[in-house]
GROMACS .gro file of N, CA and C in nm:
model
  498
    1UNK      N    1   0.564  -4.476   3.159
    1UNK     CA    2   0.498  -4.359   3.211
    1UNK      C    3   0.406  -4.300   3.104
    2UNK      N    4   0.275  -4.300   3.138
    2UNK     CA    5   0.164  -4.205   3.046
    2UNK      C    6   0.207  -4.077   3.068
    3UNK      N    7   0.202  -3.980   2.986
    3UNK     CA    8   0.217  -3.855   2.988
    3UNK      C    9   0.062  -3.791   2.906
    4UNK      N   10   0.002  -3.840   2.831
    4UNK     CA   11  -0.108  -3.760   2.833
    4UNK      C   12  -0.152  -3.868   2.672
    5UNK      N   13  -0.293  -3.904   2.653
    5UNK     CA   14  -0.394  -3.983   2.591
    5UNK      C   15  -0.459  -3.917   2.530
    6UNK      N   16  -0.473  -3.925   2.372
    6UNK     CA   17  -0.554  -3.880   2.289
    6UNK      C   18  -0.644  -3.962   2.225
    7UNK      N   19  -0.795  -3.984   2.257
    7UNK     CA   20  -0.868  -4.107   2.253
    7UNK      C   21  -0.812  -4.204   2.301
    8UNK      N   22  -0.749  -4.343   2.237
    8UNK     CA   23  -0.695  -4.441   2.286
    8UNK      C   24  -0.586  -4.451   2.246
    9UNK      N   25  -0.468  -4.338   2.206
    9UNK     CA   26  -0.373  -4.381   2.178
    9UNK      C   27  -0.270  -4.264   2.316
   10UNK      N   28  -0.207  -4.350   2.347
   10UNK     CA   29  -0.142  -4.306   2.479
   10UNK      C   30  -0.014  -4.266   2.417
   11UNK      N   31   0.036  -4.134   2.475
   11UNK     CA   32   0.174  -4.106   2.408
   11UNK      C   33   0.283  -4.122   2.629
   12UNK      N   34   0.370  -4.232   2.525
   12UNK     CA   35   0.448  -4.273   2.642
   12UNK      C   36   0.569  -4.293   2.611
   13UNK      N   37   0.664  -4.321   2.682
   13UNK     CA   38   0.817  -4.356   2.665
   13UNK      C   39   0.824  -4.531   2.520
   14UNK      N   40   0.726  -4.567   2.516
   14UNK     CA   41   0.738  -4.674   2.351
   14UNK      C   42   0.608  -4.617   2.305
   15UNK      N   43   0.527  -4.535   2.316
   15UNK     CA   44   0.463  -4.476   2.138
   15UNK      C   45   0.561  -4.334   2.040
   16UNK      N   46   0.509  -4.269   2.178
   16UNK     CA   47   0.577  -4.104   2.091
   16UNK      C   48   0.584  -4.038   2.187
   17UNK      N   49   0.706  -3.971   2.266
   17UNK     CA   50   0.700  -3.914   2.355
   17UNK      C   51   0.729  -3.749   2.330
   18UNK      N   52   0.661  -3.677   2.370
   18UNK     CA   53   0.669  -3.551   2.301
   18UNK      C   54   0.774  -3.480   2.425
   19UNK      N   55   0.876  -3.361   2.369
   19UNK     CA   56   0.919  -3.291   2.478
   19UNK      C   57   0.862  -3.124   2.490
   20UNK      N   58   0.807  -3.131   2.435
   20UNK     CA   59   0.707  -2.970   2.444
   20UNK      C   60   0.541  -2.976   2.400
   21UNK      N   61   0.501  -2.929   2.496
   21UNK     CA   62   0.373  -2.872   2.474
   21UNK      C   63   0.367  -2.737   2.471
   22UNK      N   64   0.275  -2.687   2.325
   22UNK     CA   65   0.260  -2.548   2.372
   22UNK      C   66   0.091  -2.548   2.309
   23UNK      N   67   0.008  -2.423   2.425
   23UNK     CA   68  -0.115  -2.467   2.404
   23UNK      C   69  -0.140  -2.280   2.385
   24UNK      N   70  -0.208  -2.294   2.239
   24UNK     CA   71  -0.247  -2.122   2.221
   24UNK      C   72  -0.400  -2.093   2.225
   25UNK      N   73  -0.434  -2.006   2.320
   25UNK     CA   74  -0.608  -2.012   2.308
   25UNK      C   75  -0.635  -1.877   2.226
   26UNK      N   76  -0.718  -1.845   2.208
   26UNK     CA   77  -0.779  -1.713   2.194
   26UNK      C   78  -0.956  -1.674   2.220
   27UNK      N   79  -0.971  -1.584   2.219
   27UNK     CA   80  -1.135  -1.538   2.244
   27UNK      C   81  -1.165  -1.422   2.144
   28UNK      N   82  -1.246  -1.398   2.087
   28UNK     CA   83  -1.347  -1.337   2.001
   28UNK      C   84  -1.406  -1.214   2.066
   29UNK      N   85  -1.371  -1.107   1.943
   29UNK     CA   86  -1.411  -0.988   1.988
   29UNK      C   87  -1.498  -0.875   1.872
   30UNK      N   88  -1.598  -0.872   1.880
   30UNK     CA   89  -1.606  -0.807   1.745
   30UNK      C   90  -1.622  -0.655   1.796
   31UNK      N   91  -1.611  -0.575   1.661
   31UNK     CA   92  -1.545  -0.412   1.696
   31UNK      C   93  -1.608  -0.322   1.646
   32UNK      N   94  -1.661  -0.195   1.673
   32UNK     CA   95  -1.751  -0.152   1.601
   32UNK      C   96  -1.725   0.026   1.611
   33UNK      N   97  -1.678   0.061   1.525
   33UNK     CA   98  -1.608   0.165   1.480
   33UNK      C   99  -1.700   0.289   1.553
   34UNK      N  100  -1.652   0.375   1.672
   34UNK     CA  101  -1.734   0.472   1.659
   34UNK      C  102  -1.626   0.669   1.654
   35UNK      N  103  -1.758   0.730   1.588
   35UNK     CA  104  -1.677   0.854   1.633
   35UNK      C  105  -1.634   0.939   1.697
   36UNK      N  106  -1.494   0.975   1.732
   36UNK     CA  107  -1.441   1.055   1.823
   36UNK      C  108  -1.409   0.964   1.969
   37UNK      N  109  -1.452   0.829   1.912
   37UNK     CA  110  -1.364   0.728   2.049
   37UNK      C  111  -1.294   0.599   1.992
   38UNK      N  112  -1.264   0.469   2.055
   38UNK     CA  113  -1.232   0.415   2.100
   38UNK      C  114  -1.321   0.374   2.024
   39UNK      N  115  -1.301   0.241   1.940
   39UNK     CA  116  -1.374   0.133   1.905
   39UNK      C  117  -1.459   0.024   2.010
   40UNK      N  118  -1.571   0.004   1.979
   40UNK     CA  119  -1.662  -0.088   2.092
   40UNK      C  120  -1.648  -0.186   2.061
   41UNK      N  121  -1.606  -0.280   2.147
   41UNK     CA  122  -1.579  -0.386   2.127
   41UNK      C  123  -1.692  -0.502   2.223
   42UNK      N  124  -1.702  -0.634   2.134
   42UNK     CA  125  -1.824  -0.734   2.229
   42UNK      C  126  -1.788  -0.855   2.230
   43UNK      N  127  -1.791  -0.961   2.356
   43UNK     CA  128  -1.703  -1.057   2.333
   43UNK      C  129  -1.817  -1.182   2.302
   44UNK      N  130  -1.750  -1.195   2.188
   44UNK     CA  131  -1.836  -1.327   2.094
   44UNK      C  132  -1.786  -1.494   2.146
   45UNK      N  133  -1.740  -1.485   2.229
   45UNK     CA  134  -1.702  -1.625   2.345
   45UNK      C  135  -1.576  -1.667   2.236
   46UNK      N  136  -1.555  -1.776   2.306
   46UNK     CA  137  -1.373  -1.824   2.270
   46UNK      C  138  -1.357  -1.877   2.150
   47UNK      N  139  -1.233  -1.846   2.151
   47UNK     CA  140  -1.202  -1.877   1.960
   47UNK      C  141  -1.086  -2.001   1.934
   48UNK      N  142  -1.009  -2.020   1.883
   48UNK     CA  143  -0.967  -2.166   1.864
   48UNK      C  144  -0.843  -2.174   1.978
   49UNK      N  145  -0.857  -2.291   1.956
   49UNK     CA  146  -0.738  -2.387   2.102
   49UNK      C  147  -0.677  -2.445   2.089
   50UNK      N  148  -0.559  -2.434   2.017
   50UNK     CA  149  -0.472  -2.483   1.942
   50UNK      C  150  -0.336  -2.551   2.046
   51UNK      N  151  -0.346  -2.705   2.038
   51UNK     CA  152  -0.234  -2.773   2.130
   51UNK      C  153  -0.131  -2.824   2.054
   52UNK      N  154   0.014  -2.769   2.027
   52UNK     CA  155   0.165  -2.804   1.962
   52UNK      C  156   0.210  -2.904   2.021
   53UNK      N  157   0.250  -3.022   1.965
   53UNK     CA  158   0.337  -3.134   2.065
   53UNK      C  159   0.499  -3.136   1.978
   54UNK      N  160   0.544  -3.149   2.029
   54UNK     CA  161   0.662  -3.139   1.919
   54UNK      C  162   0.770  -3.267   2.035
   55UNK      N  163   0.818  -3.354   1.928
   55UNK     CA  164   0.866  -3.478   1.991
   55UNK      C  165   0.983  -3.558   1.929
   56UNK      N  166   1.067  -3.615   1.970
   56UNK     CA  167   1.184  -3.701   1.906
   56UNK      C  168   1.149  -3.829   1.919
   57UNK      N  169   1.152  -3.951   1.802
   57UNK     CA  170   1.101  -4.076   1.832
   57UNK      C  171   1.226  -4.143   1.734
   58UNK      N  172   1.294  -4.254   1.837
   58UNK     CA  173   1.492  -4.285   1.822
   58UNK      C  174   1.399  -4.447   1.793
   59UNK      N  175   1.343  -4.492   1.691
   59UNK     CA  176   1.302  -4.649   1.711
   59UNK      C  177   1.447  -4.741   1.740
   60UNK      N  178   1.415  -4.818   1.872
   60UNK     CA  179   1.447  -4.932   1.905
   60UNK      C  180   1.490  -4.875   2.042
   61UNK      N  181   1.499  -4.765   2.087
   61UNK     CA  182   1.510  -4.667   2.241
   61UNK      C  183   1.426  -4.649   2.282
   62UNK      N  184   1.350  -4.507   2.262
   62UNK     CA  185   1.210  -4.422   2.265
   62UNK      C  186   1.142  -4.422   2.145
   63UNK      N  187   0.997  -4.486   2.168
   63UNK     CA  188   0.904  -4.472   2.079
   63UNK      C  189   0.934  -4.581   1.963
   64UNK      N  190   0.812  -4.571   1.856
   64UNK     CA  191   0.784  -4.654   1.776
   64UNK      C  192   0.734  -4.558   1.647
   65UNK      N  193   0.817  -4.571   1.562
   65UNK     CA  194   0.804  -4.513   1.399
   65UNK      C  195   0.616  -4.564   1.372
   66UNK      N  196   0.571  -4.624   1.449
   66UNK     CA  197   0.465  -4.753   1.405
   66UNK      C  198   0.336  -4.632   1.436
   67UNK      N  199   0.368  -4.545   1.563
   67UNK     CA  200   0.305  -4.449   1.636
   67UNK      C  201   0.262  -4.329   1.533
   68UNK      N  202   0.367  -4.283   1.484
   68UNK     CA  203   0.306  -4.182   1.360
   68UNK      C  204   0.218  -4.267   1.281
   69UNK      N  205   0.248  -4.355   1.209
   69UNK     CA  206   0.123  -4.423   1.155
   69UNK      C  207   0.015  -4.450   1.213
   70UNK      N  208  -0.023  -4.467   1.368
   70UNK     CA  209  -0.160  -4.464   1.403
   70UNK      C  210  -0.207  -4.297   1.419
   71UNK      N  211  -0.131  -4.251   1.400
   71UNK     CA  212  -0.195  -4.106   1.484
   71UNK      C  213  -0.223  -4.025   1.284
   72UNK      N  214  -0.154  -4.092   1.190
   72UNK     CA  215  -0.217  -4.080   1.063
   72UNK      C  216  -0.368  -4.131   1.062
   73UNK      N  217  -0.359  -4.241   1.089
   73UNK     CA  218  -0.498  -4.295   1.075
   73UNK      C  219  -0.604  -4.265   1.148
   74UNK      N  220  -0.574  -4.200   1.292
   74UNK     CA  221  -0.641  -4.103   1.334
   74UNK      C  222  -0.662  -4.023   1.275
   75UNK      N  223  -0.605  -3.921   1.202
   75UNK     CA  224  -0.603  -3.841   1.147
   75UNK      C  225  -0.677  -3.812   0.997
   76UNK      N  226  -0.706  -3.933   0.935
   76UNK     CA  227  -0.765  -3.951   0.828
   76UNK      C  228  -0.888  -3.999   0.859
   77UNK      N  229  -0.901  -4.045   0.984
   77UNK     CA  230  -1.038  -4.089   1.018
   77UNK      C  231  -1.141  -3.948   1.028
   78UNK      N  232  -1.057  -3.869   1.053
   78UNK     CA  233  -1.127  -3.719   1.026
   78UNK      C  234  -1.245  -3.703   1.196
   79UNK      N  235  -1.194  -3.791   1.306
   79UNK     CA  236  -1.291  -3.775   1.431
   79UNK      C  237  -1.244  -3.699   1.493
   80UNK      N  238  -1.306  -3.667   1.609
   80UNK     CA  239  -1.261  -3.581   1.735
   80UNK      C  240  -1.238  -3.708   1.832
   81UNK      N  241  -1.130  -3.678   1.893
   81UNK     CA  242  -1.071  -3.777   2.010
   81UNK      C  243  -1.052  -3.682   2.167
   82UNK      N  244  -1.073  -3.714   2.268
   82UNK     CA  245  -1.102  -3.673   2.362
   82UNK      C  246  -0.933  -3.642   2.485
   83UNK      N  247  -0.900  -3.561   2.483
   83UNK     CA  248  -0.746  -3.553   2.498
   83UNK      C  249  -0.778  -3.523   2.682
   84UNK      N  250  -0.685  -3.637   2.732
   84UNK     CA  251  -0.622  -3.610   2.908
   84UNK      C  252  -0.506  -3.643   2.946
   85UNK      N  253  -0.487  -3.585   3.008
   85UNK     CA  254  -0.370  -3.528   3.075
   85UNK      C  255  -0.292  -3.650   3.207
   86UNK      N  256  -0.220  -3.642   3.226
   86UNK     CA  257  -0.158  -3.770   3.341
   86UNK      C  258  -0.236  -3.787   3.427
   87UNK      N  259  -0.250  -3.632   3.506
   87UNK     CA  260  -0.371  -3.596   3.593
   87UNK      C  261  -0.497  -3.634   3.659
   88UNK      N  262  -0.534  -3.690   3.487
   88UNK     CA  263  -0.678  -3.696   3.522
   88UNK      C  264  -0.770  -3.611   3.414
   89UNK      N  265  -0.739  -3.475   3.416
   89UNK     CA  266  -0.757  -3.376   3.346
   89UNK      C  267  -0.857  -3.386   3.203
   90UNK      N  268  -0.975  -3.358   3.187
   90UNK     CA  269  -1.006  -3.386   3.037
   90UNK      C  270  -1.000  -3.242   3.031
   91UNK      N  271  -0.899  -3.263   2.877
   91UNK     CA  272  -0.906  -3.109   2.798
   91UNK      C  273  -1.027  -3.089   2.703
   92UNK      N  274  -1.066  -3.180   2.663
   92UNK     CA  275  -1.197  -3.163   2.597
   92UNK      C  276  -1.189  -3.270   2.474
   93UNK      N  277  -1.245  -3.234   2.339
   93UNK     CA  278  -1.225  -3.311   2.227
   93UNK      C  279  -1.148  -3.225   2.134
   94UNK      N  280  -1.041  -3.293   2.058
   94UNK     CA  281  -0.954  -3.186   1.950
   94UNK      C  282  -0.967  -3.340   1.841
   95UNK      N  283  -0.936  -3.239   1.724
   95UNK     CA  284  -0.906  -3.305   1.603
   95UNK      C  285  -0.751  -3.294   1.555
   96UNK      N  286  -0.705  -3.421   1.494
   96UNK     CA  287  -0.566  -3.352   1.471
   96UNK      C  288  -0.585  -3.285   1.340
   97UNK      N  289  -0.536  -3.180   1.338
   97UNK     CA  290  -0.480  -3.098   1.232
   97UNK      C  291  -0.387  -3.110   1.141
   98UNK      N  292  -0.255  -3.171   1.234
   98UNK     CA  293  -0.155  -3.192   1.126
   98UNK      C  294  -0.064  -3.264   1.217
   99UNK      N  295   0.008  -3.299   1.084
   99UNK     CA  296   0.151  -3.418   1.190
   99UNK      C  297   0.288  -3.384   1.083
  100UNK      N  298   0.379  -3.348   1.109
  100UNK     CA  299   0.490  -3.291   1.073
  100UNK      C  300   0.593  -3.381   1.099
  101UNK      N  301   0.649  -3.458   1.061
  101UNK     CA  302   0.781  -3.539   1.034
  101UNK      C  303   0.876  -3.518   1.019
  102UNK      N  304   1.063  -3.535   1.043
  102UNK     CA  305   1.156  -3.523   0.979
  102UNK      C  306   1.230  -3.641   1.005
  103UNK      N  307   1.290  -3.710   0.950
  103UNK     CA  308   1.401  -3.831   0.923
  103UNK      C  309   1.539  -3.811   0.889
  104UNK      N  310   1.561  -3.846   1.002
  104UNK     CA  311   1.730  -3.818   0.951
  104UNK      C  312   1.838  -3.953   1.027
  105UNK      N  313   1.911  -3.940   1.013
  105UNK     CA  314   2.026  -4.008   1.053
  105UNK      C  315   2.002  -4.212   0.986
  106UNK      N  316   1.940  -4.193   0.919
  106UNK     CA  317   1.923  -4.344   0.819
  106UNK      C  318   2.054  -4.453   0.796
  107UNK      N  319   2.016  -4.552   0.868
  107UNK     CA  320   2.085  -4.676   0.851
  107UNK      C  321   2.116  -4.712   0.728
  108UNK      N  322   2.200  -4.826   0.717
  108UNK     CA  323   2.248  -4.875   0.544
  108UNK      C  324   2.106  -4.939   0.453
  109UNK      N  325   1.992  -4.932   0.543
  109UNK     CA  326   1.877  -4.955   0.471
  109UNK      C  327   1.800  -4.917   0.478
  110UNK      N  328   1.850  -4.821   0.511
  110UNK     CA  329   1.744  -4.666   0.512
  110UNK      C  330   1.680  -4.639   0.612
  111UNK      N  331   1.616  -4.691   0.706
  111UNK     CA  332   1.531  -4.678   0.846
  111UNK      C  333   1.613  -4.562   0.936
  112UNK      N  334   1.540  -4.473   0.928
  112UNK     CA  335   1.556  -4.332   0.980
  112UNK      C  336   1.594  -4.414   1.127
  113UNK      N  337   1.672  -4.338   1.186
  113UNK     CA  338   1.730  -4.380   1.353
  113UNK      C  339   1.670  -4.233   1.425
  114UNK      N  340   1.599  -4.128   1.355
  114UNK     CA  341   1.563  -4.044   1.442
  114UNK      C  342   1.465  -3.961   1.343
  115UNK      N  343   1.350  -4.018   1.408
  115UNK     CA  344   1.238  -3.933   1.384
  115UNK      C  345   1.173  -3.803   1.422
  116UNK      N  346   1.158  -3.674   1.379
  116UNK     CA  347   1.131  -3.549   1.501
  116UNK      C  348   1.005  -3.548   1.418
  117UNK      N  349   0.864  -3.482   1.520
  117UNK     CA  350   0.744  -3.476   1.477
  117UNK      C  351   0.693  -3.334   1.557
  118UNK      N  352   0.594  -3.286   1.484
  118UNK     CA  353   0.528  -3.193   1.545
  118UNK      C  354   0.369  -3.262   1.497
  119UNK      N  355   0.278  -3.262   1.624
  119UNK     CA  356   0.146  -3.267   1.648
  119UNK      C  357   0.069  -3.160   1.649
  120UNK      N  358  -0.022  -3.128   1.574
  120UNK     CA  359  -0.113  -3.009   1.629
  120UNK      C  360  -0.259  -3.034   1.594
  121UNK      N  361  -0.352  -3.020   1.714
  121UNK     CA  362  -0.439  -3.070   1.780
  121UNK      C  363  -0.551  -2.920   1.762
  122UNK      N  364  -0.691  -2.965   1.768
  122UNK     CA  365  -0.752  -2.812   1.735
  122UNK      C  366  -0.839  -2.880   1.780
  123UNK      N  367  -0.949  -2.786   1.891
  123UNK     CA  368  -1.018  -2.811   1.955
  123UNK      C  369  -1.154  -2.804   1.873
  124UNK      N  370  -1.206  -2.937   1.925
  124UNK     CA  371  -1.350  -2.874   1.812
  124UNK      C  372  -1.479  -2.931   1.931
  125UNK      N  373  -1.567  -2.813   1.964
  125UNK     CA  374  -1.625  -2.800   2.028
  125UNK      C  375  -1.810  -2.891   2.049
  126UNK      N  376  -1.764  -2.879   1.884
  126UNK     CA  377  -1.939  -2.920   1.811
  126UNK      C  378  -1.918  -3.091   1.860
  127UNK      N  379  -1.839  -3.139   1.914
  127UNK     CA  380  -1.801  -3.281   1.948
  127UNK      C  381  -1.802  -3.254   2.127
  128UNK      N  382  -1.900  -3.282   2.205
  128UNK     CA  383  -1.897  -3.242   2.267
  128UNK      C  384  -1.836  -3.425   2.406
  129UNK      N  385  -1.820  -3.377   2.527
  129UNK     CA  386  -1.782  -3.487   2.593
  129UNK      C  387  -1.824  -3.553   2.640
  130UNK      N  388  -1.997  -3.524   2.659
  130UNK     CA  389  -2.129  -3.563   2.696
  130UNK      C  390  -2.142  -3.706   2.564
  131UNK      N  391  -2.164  -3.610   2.448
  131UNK     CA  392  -2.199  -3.710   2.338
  131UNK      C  393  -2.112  -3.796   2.286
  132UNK      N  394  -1.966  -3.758   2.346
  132UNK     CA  395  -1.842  -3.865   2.314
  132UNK      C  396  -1.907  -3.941   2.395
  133UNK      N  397  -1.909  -3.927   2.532
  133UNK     CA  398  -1.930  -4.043   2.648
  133UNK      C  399  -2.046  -4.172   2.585
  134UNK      N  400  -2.164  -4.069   2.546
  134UNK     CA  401  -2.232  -4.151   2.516
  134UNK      C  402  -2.247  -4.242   2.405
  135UNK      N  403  -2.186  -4.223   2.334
  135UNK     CA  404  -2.145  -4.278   2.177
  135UNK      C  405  -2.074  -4.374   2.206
  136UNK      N  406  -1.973  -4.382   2.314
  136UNK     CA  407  -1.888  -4.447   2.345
  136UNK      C  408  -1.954  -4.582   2.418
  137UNK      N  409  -2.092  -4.526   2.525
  137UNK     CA  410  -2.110  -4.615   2.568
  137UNK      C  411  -2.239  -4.710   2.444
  138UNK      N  412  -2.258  -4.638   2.321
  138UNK     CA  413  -2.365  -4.683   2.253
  138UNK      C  414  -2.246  -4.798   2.170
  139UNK      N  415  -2.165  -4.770   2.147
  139UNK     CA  416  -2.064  -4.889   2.043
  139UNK      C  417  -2.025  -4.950   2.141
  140UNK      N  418  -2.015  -4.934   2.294
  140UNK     CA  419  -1.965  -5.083   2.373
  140UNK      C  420  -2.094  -5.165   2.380
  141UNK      N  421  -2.239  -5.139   2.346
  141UNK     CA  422  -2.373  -5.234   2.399
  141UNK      C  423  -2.380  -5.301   2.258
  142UNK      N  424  -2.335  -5.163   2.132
  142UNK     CA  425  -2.373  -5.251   2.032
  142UNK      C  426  -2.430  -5.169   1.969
  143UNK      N  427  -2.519  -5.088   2.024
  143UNK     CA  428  -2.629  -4.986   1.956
  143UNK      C  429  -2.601  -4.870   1.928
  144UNK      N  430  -2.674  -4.790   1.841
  144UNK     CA  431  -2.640  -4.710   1.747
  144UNK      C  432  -2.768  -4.625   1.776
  145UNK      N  433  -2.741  -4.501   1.820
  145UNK     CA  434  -2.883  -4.379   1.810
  145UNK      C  435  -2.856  -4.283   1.690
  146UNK      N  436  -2.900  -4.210   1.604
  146UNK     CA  437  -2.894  -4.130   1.509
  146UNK      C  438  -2.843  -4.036   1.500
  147UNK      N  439  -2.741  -3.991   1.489
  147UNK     CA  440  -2.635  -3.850   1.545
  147UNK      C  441  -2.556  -3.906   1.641
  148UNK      N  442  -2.536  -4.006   1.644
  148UNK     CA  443  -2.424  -4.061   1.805
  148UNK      C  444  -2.270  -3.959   1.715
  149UNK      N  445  -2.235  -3.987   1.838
  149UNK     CA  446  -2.079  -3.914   1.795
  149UNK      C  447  -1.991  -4.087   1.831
  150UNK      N  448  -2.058  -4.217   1.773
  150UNK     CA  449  -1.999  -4.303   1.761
  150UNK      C  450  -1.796  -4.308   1.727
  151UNK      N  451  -1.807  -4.210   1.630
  151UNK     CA  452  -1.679  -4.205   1.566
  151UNK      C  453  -1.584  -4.142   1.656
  152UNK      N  454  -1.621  -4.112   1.797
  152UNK     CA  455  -1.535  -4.022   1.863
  152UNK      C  456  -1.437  -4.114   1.951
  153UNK      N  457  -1.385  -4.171   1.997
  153UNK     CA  458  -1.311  -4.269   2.086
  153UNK      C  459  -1.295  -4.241   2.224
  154UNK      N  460  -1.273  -4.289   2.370
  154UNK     CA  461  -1.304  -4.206   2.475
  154UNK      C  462  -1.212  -4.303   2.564
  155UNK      N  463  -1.096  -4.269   2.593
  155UNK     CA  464  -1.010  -4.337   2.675
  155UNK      C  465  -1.078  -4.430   2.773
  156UNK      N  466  -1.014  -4.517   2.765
  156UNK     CA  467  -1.129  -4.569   2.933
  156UNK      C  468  -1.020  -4.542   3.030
  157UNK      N  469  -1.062  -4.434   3.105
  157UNK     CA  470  -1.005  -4.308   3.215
  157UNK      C  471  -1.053  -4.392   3.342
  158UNK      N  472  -0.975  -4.362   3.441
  158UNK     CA  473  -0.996  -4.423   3.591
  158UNK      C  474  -1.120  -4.350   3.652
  159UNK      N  475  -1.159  -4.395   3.764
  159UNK     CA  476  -1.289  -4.327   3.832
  159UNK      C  477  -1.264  -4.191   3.861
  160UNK      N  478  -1.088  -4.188   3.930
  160UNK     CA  479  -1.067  -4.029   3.963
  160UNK      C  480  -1.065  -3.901   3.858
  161UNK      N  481  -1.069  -3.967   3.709
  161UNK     CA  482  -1.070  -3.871   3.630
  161UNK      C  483  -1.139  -3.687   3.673
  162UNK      N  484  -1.156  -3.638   3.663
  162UNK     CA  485  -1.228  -3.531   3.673
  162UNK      C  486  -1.227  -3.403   3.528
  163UNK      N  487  -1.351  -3.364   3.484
  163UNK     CA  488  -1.304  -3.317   3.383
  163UNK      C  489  -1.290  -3.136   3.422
  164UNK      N  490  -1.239  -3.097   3.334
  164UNK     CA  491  -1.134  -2.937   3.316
  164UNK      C  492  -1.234  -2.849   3.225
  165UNK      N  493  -1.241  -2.745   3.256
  165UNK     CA  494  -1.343  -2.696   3.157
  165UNK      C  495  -1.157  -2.598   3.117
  166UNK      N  496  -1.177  -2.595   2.961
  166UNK     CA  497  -1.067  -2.486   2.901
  166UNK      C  498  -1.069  -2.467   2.786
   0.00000   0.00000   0.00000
């Protein structure tokens, strides 16, 4: 079962299956002190979009220890990856931020029997889904335009996809 794809790495019952999502938005307000009222406030459009995955990975049950290591190398690749949902759903493009580990319960040769991870994902906007798409389709022909967002990765999503503005 897919439960939700970040570029091309699918988190499922054998990569990394997460048991919580928590997704924090905010919006932008700037404030402008006046006297004898109520501060004026103006809304400077939305502010960061921060997605928590937090997950247990038991190698040789659920998931693959192998999975944090790609989602490192995602992660050092320093791109924006294009995150959807079972649905269909595109949430947009996020970068990972960070990946949080703990190991415990280690065999007589050490191989952790239970991995817990936290994911956190930050939306970055300047990567947009237009120029993923197209980047995407410029590294499947071969070709390369000047500013491609080549480095971005773009699930190959079914026809019903539909994207989410959020």
């Amino acid at each position: 079962m897919v439960v939700l794809c970040l570029g091309r790495f699918v988190f499922s019952m054998s990569t990394a299956l997460f048991h919580e999502l928590q997704r924090k938005r905010n919006w932008k307000y700037a404030k402008n002190s006046r006297v004898g009222a109520r501060d004026a406030g103006q809304f400077n459009g939305p502010g960061d979009d921060l997605i928590t995955l937090t997950g247990v990975i038991a190698p040789g049950q659920v998931g693959s220890a192998e999975s944090l290591d790609m989602l490192t190398d995602m992660a050092d690749a320093g791109a924006g990856y294009v995150l959807v949902d079972m649905l269909g759903n595109v949430h947009g493009v996020f970068i990972i931020s960070s990946l949080d580990e703990t190991q415990t319960y280690h065999d007589v040769i050490g191989i952790a029997q239970k991995i817990e991870f936290t994911l956190t994902l930050e939306r970055a906007d300047d990567l947009t889904l237009a120029g993923a798409a197209a980047a995407s389709g410029a590294a499947a022909t071969g070709t390369q335009t000047a500013g491609s967002l080549d480095a971005v990765p773009v699930p190959d999503a079914p026809a019903y996809v539909k994207s989410k503005k959020g």
